Amino acid sequence: MSFNSEVIQGISVVTTTWNEVENIEELIRRVRSTLHDIPNEIIVVDDSSSDRTFTVAERFADVAVRKIREGQTQGLLYGAKLAKFPVIVTIDSDLENSPELIPKLVEKTTVFDLVVASRSVVPRFSERWAAKTLGKICGISDFYSNFRAYKKQIFAKDLIGGETFGGELLIVAKKEGFR
């Protein structure tokens, strides 16, 4: 794979959790295995899990933060702002997305500032509608997938603050001239 100089400097992987004790250790292990040749950090932002998710995250992640019921959007934004590397990957903690695909996603940052992995089946009607309408504006087929790679400068300004990390960030990034 061909990586740009930003990727070679390192990748920050951000995930949010809520009662993911069954998945978080495996996710972290698989991310580490996948990125073993590239400097990386794993940031877990836990949304007040009632199980042992946060304890496991503290043990295995580089950074583990507990937030009080702020939701996935705020967790991802908070994690992205903590990131120390120039490329940020966001991934759901439920293993819906394969961490082994991170290099393919990140490889596209040689051309693009923001890369969205598309799920083959977009589950909810509202997400299918967004993919067909708003997604066309941004050139993205899965508007709400959180499996993404970003160049960190997208988060340099406080461009968004709502509850729709997926949709809002894509629209604002396009408006701000990011590719």
JSON list of C-alpha atoms in Angstrom, two decimals:
[
{"chain": "A", "resi": 1, "resn": "MET", "atom": "CA", "xyz": [0.00, 0.00, 0.00]},
{"chain": "A", "resi": 2, "resn": "SER", "atom": "CA", "xyz": [1.07, 3.53, -0.71]},
{"chain": "A", "resi": 3, "resn": "PHE", "atom": "CA", "xyz": [0.82, 5.88, 2.27]},
{"chain": "A", "resi": 4, "resn": "ASN", "atom": "CA", "xyz": [1.40, 9.61, 2.35]},
{"chain": "A", "resi": 5, "resn": "SER", "atom": "CA", "xyz": [3.88, 11.20, 4.74]},
{"chain": "A", "resi": 6, "resn": "GLU", "atom": "CA", "xyz": [1.08, 12.12, 7.17]},
{"chain": "A", "resi": 7, "resn": "VAL", "atom": "CA", "xyz": [0.07, 8.47, 7.55]},
{"chain": "A", "resi": 8, "resn": "ILE", "atom": "CA", "xyz": [3.65, 7.40, 8.09]},
{"chain": "A", "resi": 9, "resn": "GLN", "atom": "CA", "xyz": [3.81, 9.90, 11.00]},
{"chain": "A", "resi": 10, "resn": "GLY", "atom": "CA", "xyz": [0.96, 8.01, 12.62]},
{"chain": "A", "resi": 11, "resn": "ILE", "atom": "CA", "xyz": [-2.73, 7.21, 12.83]},
{"chain": "A", "resi": 12, "resn": "SER", "atom": "CA", "xyz": [-5.09, 8.00, 15.70]},
{"chain": "A", "resi": 13, "resn": "VAL", "atom": "CA", "xyz": [-8.01, 5.55, 15.90]},
{"chain": "A", "resi": 14, "resn": "VAL", "atom": "CA", "xyz": [-11.06, 6.88, 17.74]},
{"chain": "A", "resi": 15, "resn": "THR", "atom": "CA", "xyz": [-14.03, 4.81, 18.86]},
{"chain": "A", "resi": 16, "resn": "THR", "atom": "CA", "xyz": [-16.96, 5.46, 21.14]},
{"chain": "A", "resi": 17, "resn": "THR", "atom": "CA", "xyz": [-18.41, 2.84, 23.44]},
{"chain": "A", "resi": 18, "resn": "TRP", "atom": "CA", "xyz": [-21.55, 2.13, 25.37]},
{"chain": "A", "resi": 19, "resn": "ASN", "atom": "CA", "xyz": [-21.76, -1.32, 26.94]},
{"chain": "A", "resi": 20, "resn": "GLU", "atom": "CA", "xyz": [-19.29, -2.93, 24.51]},
{"chain": "A", "resi": 21, "resn": "VAL", "atom": "CA", "xyz": [-17.36, -5.05, 27.02]},
{"chain": "A", "resi": 22, "resn": "GLU", "atom": "CA", "xyz": [-17.67, -8.07, 24.69]},
{"chain": "A", "resi": 23, "resn": "ASN", "atom": "CA", "xyz": [-16.08, -6.22, 21.75]},
{"chain": "A", "resi": 24, "resn": "ILE", "atom": "CA", "xyz": [-13.68, -3.51, 22.91]},
{"chain": "A", "resi": 25, "resn": "GLU", "atom": "CA", "xyz": [-10.67, -5.69, 23.73]},
{"chain": "A", "resi": 26, "resn": "GLU", "atom": "CA", "xyz": [-10.95, -7.53, 20.41]},
{"chain": "A", "resi": 27, "resn": "LEU", "atom": "CA", "xyz": [-11.32, -4.26, 18.50]},
{"chain": "A", "resi": 28, "resn": "ILE", "atom": "CA", "xyz": [-8.20, -2.83, 20.12]},
{"chain": "A", "resi": 29, "resn": "ARG", "atom": "CA", "xyz": [-6.23, -6.04, 19.54]},
{"chain": "A", "resi": 30, "resn": "ARG", "atom": "CA", "xyz": [-7.23, -6.14, 15.86]},
{"chain": "A", "resi": 31, "resn": "VAL", "atom": "CA", "xyz": [-6.42, -2.44, 15.32]},
{"chain": "A", "resi": 32, "resn": "ARG", "atom": "CA", "xyz": [-2.99, -2.92, 16.90]},
{"chain": "A", "resi": 33, "resn": "SER", "atom": "CA", "xyz": [-2.32, -6.00, 14.77]},
{"chain": "A", "resi": 34, "resn": "THR", "atom": "CA", "xyz": [-3.41, -4.20, 11.60]},
{"chain": "A", "resi": 35, "resn": "LEU", "atom": "CA", "xyz": [-1.35, -1.07, 12.27]},
{"chain": "A", "resi": 36, "resn": "HIS", "atom": "CA", "xyz": [1.71, -2.75, 13.80]},
{"chain": "A", "resi": 37, "resn": "ASP", "atom": "CA", "xyz": [4.09, -1.12, 11.25]},
{"chain": "A", "resi": 38, "resn": "ILE", "atom": "CA", "xyz": [2.72, 2.42, 11.66]},
{"chain": "A", "resi": 39, "resn": "PRO", "atom": "CA", "xyz": [2.84, 4.59, 14.78]},
{"chain": "A", "resi": 40, "resn": "ASN", "atom": "CA", "xyz": [-0.66, 4.64, 16.20]},
{"chain": "A", "resi": 41, "resn": "GLU", "atom": "CA", "xyz": [-2.81, 5.40, 19.18]},
{"chain": "A", "resi": 42, "resn": "ILE", "atom": "CA", "xyz": [-6.24, 4.13, 20.14]},
{"chain": "A", "resi": 43, "resn": "ILE", "atom": "CA", "xyz": [-8.63, 6.54, 21.82]},
{"chain": "A", "resi": 44, "resn": "VAL", "atom": "CA", "xyz": [-11.80, 5.19, 23.45]},
{"chain": "A", "resi": 45, "resn": "VAL", "atom": "CA", "xyz": [-14.51, 7.61, 24.54]},
{"chain": "A", "resi": 46, "resn": "ASP", "atom": "CA", "xyz": [-16.98, 5.76, 26.74]},
{"chain": "A", "resi": 47, "resn": "ASP", "atom": "CA", "xyz": [-20.52, 7.11, 27.15]},
{"chain": "A", "resi": 48, "resn": "SER", "atom": "CA", "xyz": [-21.03, 5.96, 30.76]},
{"chain": "A", "resi": 49, "resn": "SER", "atom": "CA", "xyz": [-21.29, 2.22, 30.12]},
{"chain": "A", "resi": 50, "resn": "SER", "atom": "CA", "xyz": [-22.97, 0.27, 32.90]},
{"chain": "A", "resi": 51, "resn": "ASP", "atom": "CA", "xyz": [-20.81, -2.79, 32.26]},
{"chain": "A", "resi": 52, "resn": "ARG", "atom": "CA", "xyz": [-16.99, -3.12, 32.45]},
{"chain": "A", "resi": 53, "resn": "THR", "atom": "CA", "xyz": [-16.33, -1.49, 29.06]},
{"chain": "A", "resi": 54, "resn": "PHE", "atom": "CA", "xyz": [-14.49, 1.51, 30.49]},
{"chain": "A", "resi": 55, "resn": "THR", "atom": "CA", "xyz": [-12.29, -0.66, 32.73]},
{"chain": "A", "resi": 56, "resn": "VAL", "atom": "CA", "xyz": [-11.26, -2.80, 29.75]},
{"chain": "A", "resi": 57, "resn": "ALA", "atom": "CA", "xyz": [-10.67, 0.31, 27.63]},
{"chain": "A", "resi": 58, "resn": "GLU", "atom": "CA", "xyz": [-8.43, 1.82, 30.32]},
{"chain": "A", "resi": 59, "resn": "ARG", "atom": "CA", "xyz": [-6.36, -1.34, 30.32]},
{"chain": "A", "resi": 60, "resn": "PHE", "atom": "CA", "xyz": [-5.88, -1.74, 26.56]},
{"chain": "A", "resi": 61, "resn": "ALA", "atom": "CA", "xyz": [-6.34, 1.67, 24.88]},
{"chain": "A", "resi": 62, "resn": "ASP", "atom": "CA", "xyz": [-3.77, 4.46, 24.83]},
{"chain": "A", "resi": 63, "resn": "VAL", "atom": "CA", "xyz": [-6.39, 6.96, 25.93]},
{"chain": "A", "resi": 64, "resn": "ALA", "atom": "CA", "xyz": [-9.68, 6.11, 27.65]},
{"chain": "A", "resi": 65, "resn": "VAL", "atom": "CA", "xyz": [-12.10, 8.85, 28.61]},
{"chain": "A", "resi": 66, "resn": "ARG", "atom": "CA", "xyz": [-15.49, 8.54, 30.27]},
{"chain": "A", "resi": 67, "resn": "LYS", "atom": "CA", "xyz": [-18.16, 11.06, 29.32]},
{"chain": "A", "resi": 68, "resn": "ILE", "atom": "CA", "xyz": [-21.58, 11.40, 30.92]},
{"chain": "A", "resi": 69, "resn": "ARG", "atom": "CA", "xyz": [-24.30, 10.57, 28.38]},
{"chain": "A", "resi": 70, "resn": "GLU", "atom": "CA", "xyz": [-23.15, 12.96, 25.68]},
{"chain": "A", "resi": 71, "resn": "GLY", "atom": "CA", "xyz": [-23.78, 10.56, 22.80]},
{"chain": "A", "resi": 72, "resn": "GLN", "atom": "CA", "xyz": [-21.75, 9.22, 19.92]},
{"chain": "A", "resi": 73, "resn": "THR", "atom": "CA", "xyz": [-21.37, 12.50, 18.04]},
{"chain": "A", "resi": 74, "resn": "GLN", "atom": "CA", "xyz": [-19.85, 14.37, 20.95]},
{"chain": "A", "resi": 75, "resn": "GLY", "atom": "CA", "xyz": [-17.70, 11.36, 21.82]},
{"chain": "A", "resi": 76, "resn": "LEU", "atom": "CA", "xyz": [-16.22, 11.14, 18.33]},
{"chain": "A", "resi": 77, "resn": "LEU", "atom": "CA", "xyz": [-15.58, 14.89, 18.22]},
{"chain": "A", "resi": 78, "resn": "TYR", "atom": "CA", "xyz": [-13.94, 14.80, 21.64]},
{"chain": "A", "resi": 79, "resn": "GLY", "atom": "CA", "xyz": [-11.76, 11.84, 20.66]},
{"chain": "A", "resi": 80, "resn": "ALA", "atom": "CA", "xyz": [-10.73, 13.52, 17.41]},
{"chain": "A", "resi": 81, "resn": "LYS", "atom": "CA", "xyz": [-9.62, 16.60, 19.33]},
{"chain": "A", "resi": 82, "resn": "LEU", "atom": "CA", "xyz": [-7.46, 14.42, 21.60]},
{"chain": "A", "resi": 83, "resn": "ALA", "atom": "CA", "xyz": [-5.74, 12.79, 18.61]},
{"chain": "A", "resi": 84, "resn": "LYS", "atom": "CA", "xyz": [-2.01, 13.41, 18.33]},
{"chain": "A", "resi": 85, "resn": "PHE", "atom": "CA", "xyz": [-1.42, 12.06, 14.82]},
{"chain": "A", "resi": 86, "resn": "PRO", "atom": "CA", "xyz": [-2.20, 13.81, 11.49]},
{"chain": "A", "resi": 87, "resn": "VAL", "atom": "CA", "xyz": [-4.57, 11.06, 10.28]},
{"chain": "A", "resi": 88, "resn": "ILE", "atom": "CA", "xyz": [-7.64, 10.10, 12.32]},
{"chain": "A", "resi": 89, "resn": "VAL", "atom": "CA", "xyz": [-9.75, 6.99, 11.77]},
{"chain": "A", "resi": 90, "resn": "THR", "atom": "CA", "xyz": [-13.16, 6.62, 13.41]},
{"chain": "A", "resi": 91, "resn": "ILE", "atom": "CA", "xyz": [-14.65, 3.16, 13.77]},
{"chain": "A", "resi": 92, "resn": "ASP", "atom": "CA", "xyz": [-17.65, 1.74, 15.62]},
{"chain": "A", "resi": 93, "resn": "SER", "atom": "CA", "xyz": [-16.75, -0.38, 18.62]},
{"chain": "A", "resi": 94, "resn": "ASP", "atom": "CA", "xyz": [-19.29, -3.12, 17.84]},
{"chain": "A", "resi": 95, "resn": "LEU", "atom": "CA", "xyz": [-17.02, -4.66, 15.15]},
{"chain": "A", "resi": 96, "resn": "GLU", "atom": "CA", "xyz": [-19.55, -3.87, 12.41]},
{"chain": "A", "resi": 97, "resn": "ASN", "atom": "CA", "xyz": [-16.55, -2.67, 10.41]},
{"chain": "A", "resi": 98, "resn": "SER", "atom": "CA", "xyz": [-13.41, -4.71, 9.96]},
{"chain": "A", "resi": 99, "resn": "PRO", "atom": "CA", "xyz": [-10.36, -3.02, 11.51]},
{"chain": "A", "resi": 100, "resn": "GLU", "atom": "CA", "xyz": [-8.28, -4.89, 8.93]},
{"chain": "A", "resi": 101, "resn": "LEU", "atom": "CA", "xyz": [-9.69, -2.49, 6.31]},
{"chain": "A", "resi": 102, "resn": "ILE", "atom": "CA", "xyz": [-8.14, 0.57, 7.99]},
{"chain": "A", "resi": 103, "resn": "PRO", "atom": "CA", "xyz": [-5.07, 0.58, 5.68]},
{"chain": "A", "resi": 104, "resn": "LYS", "atom": "CA", "xyz": [-7.29, 0.63, 2.56]},
{"chain": "A", "resi": 105, "resn": "LEU", "atom": "CA", "xyz": [-9.31, 3.48, 4.00]},
{"chain": "A", "resi": 106, "resn": "VAL", "atom": "CA", "xyz": [-6.24, 5.45, 5.06]},
{"chain": "A", "resi": 107, "resn": "GLU", "atom": "CA", "xyz": [-4.50, 4.90, 1.73]},
{"chain": "A", "resi": 108, "resn": "LYS", "atom": "CA", "xyz": [-7.15, 7.13, 0.13]},
{"chain": "A", "resi": 109, "resn": "THR", "atom": "CA", "xyz": [-5.98, 10.07, 2.27]},
{"chain": "A", "resi": 110, "resn": "THR", "atom": "CA", "xyz": [-3.18, 10.51, -0.27]},
{"chain": "A", "resi": 111, "resn": "VAL", "atom": "CA", "xyz": [-5.89, 12.08, -2.46]},
{"chain": "A", "resi": 112, "resn": "PHE", "atom": "CA", "xyz": [-8.74, 12.99, -0.10]},
{"chain": "A", "resi": 113, "resn": "ASP", "atom": "CA", "xyz": [-9.04, 14.85, 3.21]},
{"chain": "A", "resi": 114, "resn": "LEU", "atom": "CA", "xyz": [-11.99, 12.70, 4.31]},
{"chain": "A", "resi": 115, "resn": "VAL", "atom": "CA", "xyz": [-12.74, 9.11, 3.27]},
{"chain": "A", "resi": 116, "resn": "VAL", "atom": "CA", "xyz": [-15.96, 7.25, 4.17]},
{"chain": "A", "resi": 117, "resn": "ALA", "atom": "CA", "xyz": [-16.22, 3.46, 4.01]},
{"chain": "A", "resi": 118, "resn": "SER", "atom": "CA", "xyz": [-19.56, 2.42, 2.59]},
{"chain": "A", "resi": 119, "resn": "ARG", "atom": "CA", "xyz": [-21.55, -0.44, 4.06]},
{"chain": "A", "resi": 120, "resn": "SER", "atom": "CA", "xyz": [-23.02, -2.70, 1.41]},
{"chain": "A", "resi": 121, "resn": "VAL", "atom": "CA", "xyz": [-26.47, -2.50, 2.99]},
{"chain": "A", "resi": 122, "resn": "VAL", "atom": "CA", "xyz": [-27.65, 0.80, 4.44]},
{"chain": "A", "resi": 123, "resn": "PRO", "atom": "CA", "xyz": [-30.18, -0.35, 7.06]},
{"chain": "A", "resi": 124, "resn": "ARG", "atom": "CA", "xyz": [-32.66, 2.39, 7.91]},
{"chain": "A", "resi": 125, "resn": "PHE", "atom": "CA", "xyz": [-34.99, 4.24, 5.57]},
{"chain": "A", "resi": 126, "resn": "SER", "atom": "CA", "xyz": [-33.68, 7.64, 6.72]},
{"chain": "A", "resi": 127, "resn": "GLU", "atom": "CA", "xyz": [-30.11, 6.54, 5.97]},
{"chain": "A", "resi": 128, "resn": "ARG", "atom": "CA", "xyz": [-31.08, 5.24, 2.52]},
{"chain": "A", "resi": 129, "resn": "TRP", "atom": "CA", "xyz": [-32.83, 8.54, 1.80]},
{"chain": "A", "resi": 130, "resn": "ALA", "atom": "CA", "xyz": [-29.77, 10.53, 2.90]},
{"chain": "A", "resi": 131, "resn": "ALA", "atom": "CA", "xyz": [-27.54, 8.36, 0.73]},
{"chain": "A", "resi": 132, "resn": "LYS", "atom": "CA", "xyz": [-29.69, 9.07, -2.32]},
{"chain": "A", "resi": 133, "resn": "THR", "atom": "CA", "xyz": [-30.08, 12.81, -1.76]},
{"chain": "A", "resi": 134, "resn": "LEU", "atom": "CA", "xyz": [-27.56, 14.46, 0.53]},
{"chain": "A", "resi": 135, "resn": "GLY", "atom": "CA", "xyz": [-24.97, 11.79, -0.23]},
{"chain": "A", "resi": 136, "resn": "LYS", "atom": "CA", "xyz": [-25.05, 12.73, -3.91]},
{"chain": "A", "resi": 137, "resn": "ILE", "atom": "CA", "xyz": [-24.18, 16.32, -3.04]},
{"chain": "A", "resi": 138, "resn": "CYS", "atom": "CA", "xyz": [-21.07, 15.16, -1.19]},
{"chain": "A", "resi": 139, "resn": "GLY", "atom": "CA", "xyz": [-20.31, 12.23, -3.50]},
{"chain": "A", "resi": 140, "resn": "ILE", "atom": "CA", "xyz": [-20.78, 9.66, -0.73]},
{"chain": "A", "resi": 141, "resn": "SER", "atom": "CA", "xyz": [-22.96, 6.55, -0.88]},
{"chain": "A", "resi": 142, "resn": "ASP", "atom": "CA", "xyz": [-23.18, 5.84, 2.86]},
{"chain": "A", "resi": 143, "resn": "PHE", "atom": "CA", "xyz": [-23.80, 9.16, 4.53]},
{"chain": "A", "resi": 144, "resn": "TYR", "atom": "CA", "xyz": [-23.93, 7.79, 8.09]},
{"chain": "A", "resi": 145, "resn": "SER", "atom": "CA", "xyz": [-21.09, 5.30, 8.19]},
{"chain": "A", "resi": 146, "resn": "ASN", "atom": "CA", "xyz": [-18.73, 6.17, 11.05]},
{"chain": "A", "resi": 147, "resn": "PHE", "atom": "CA", "xyz": [-15.91, 4.13, 9.55]},
{"chain": "A", "resi": 148, "resn": "ARG", "atom": "CA", "xyz": [-13.88, 7.03, 8.19]},
{"chain": "A", "resi": 149, "resn": "ALA", "atom": "CA", "xyz": [-10.40, 8.41, 7.75]},
{"chain": "A", "resi": 150, "resn": "TYR", "atom": "CA", "xyz": [-9.72, 12.13, 8.13]},
{"chain": "A", "resi": 151, "resn": "LYS", "atom": "CA", "xyz": [-6.82, 14.47, 7.88]},
{"chain": "A", "resi": 152, "resn": "LYS", "atom": "CA", "xyz": [-6.65, 16.10, 11.29]},
{"chain": "A", "resi": 153, "resn": "GLN", "atom": "CA", "xyz": [-6.96, 19.65, 9.94]},
{"chain": "A", "resi": 154, "resn": "ILE", "atom": "CA", "xyz": [-10.68, 19.00, 9.38]},
{"chain": "A", "resi": 155, "resn": "PHE", "atom": "CA", "xyz": [-11.02, 19.20, 13.16]},
{"chain": "A", "resi": 156, "resn": "ALA", "atom": "CA", "xyz": [-8.79, 22.27, 13.56]},
{"chain": "A", "resi": 157, "resn": "LYS", "atom": "CA", "xyz": [-11.78, 24.61, 13.53]},
{"chain": "A", "resi": 158, "resn": "ASP", "atom": "CA", "xyz": [-14.96, 24.01, 15.49]},
{"chain": "A", "resi": 159, "resn": "LEU", "atom": "CA", "xyz": [-16.98, 23.39, 12.35]},
{"chain": "A", "resi": 160, "resn": "ILE", "atom": "CA", "xyz": [-19.75, 21.31, 13.86]},
{"chain": "A", "resi": 161, "resn": "GLY", "atom": "CA", "xyz": [-21.48, 20.87, 17.16]},
{"chain": "A", "resi": 162, "resn": "GLY", "atom": "CA", "xyz": [-24.77, 19.14, 16.50]},
{"chain": "A", "resi": 163, "resn": "GLU", "atom": "CA", "xyz": [-25.88, 15.58, 17.00]},
{"chain": "A", "resi": 164, "resn": "THR", "atom": "CA", "xyz": [-25.31, 14.34, 13.46]},
{"chain": "A", "resi": 165, "resn": "PHE", "atom": "CA", "xyz": [-21.57, 13.79, 13.22]},
{"chain": "A", "resi": 166, "resn": "GLY", "atom": "CA", "xyz": [-22.03, 11.78, 10.05]},
{"chain": "A", "resi": 167, "resn": "GLY", "atom": "CA", "xyz": [-24.11, 14.11, 7.98]},
{"chain": "A", "resi": 168, "resn": "GLU", "atom": "CA", "xyz": [-23.20, 17.50, 9.37]},
{"chain": "A", "resi": 169, "resn": "LEU", "atom": "CA", "xyz": [-19.45, 16.99, 9.15]},
{"chain": "A", "resi": 170, "resn": "LEU", "atom": "CA", "xyz": [-19.64, 15.86, 5.53]},
{"chain": "A", "resi": 171, "resn": "ILE", "atom": "CA", "xyz": [-21.65, 18.89, 4.46]},
{"chain": "A", "resi": 172, "resn": "VAL", "atom": "CA", "xyz": [-19.48, 21.36, 6.38]},
{"chain": "A", "resi": 173, "resn": "ALA", "atom": "CA", "xyz": [-16.23, 19.76, 5.15]},
{"chain": "A", "resi": 174, "resn": "LYS", "atom": "CA", "xyz": [-17.43, 20.07, 1.55]},
{"chain": "A", "resi": 175, "resn": "LYS", "atom": "CA", "xyz": [-18.48, 23.69, 2.12]},
{"chain": "A", "resi": 176, "resn": "GLU", "atom": "CA", "xyz": [-15.06, 24.46, 3.65]},
{"chain": "A", "resi": 177, "resn": "GLY", "atom": "CA", "xyz": [-13.30, 23.09, 0.56]},
{"chain": "A", "resi": 178, "resn": "PHE", "atom": "CA", "xyz": [-12.04, 19.77, 1.90]},
{"chain": "A", "resi": 179, "resn": "ARG", "atom": "CA", "xyz": [-11.86, 16.89, -0.56]}
]
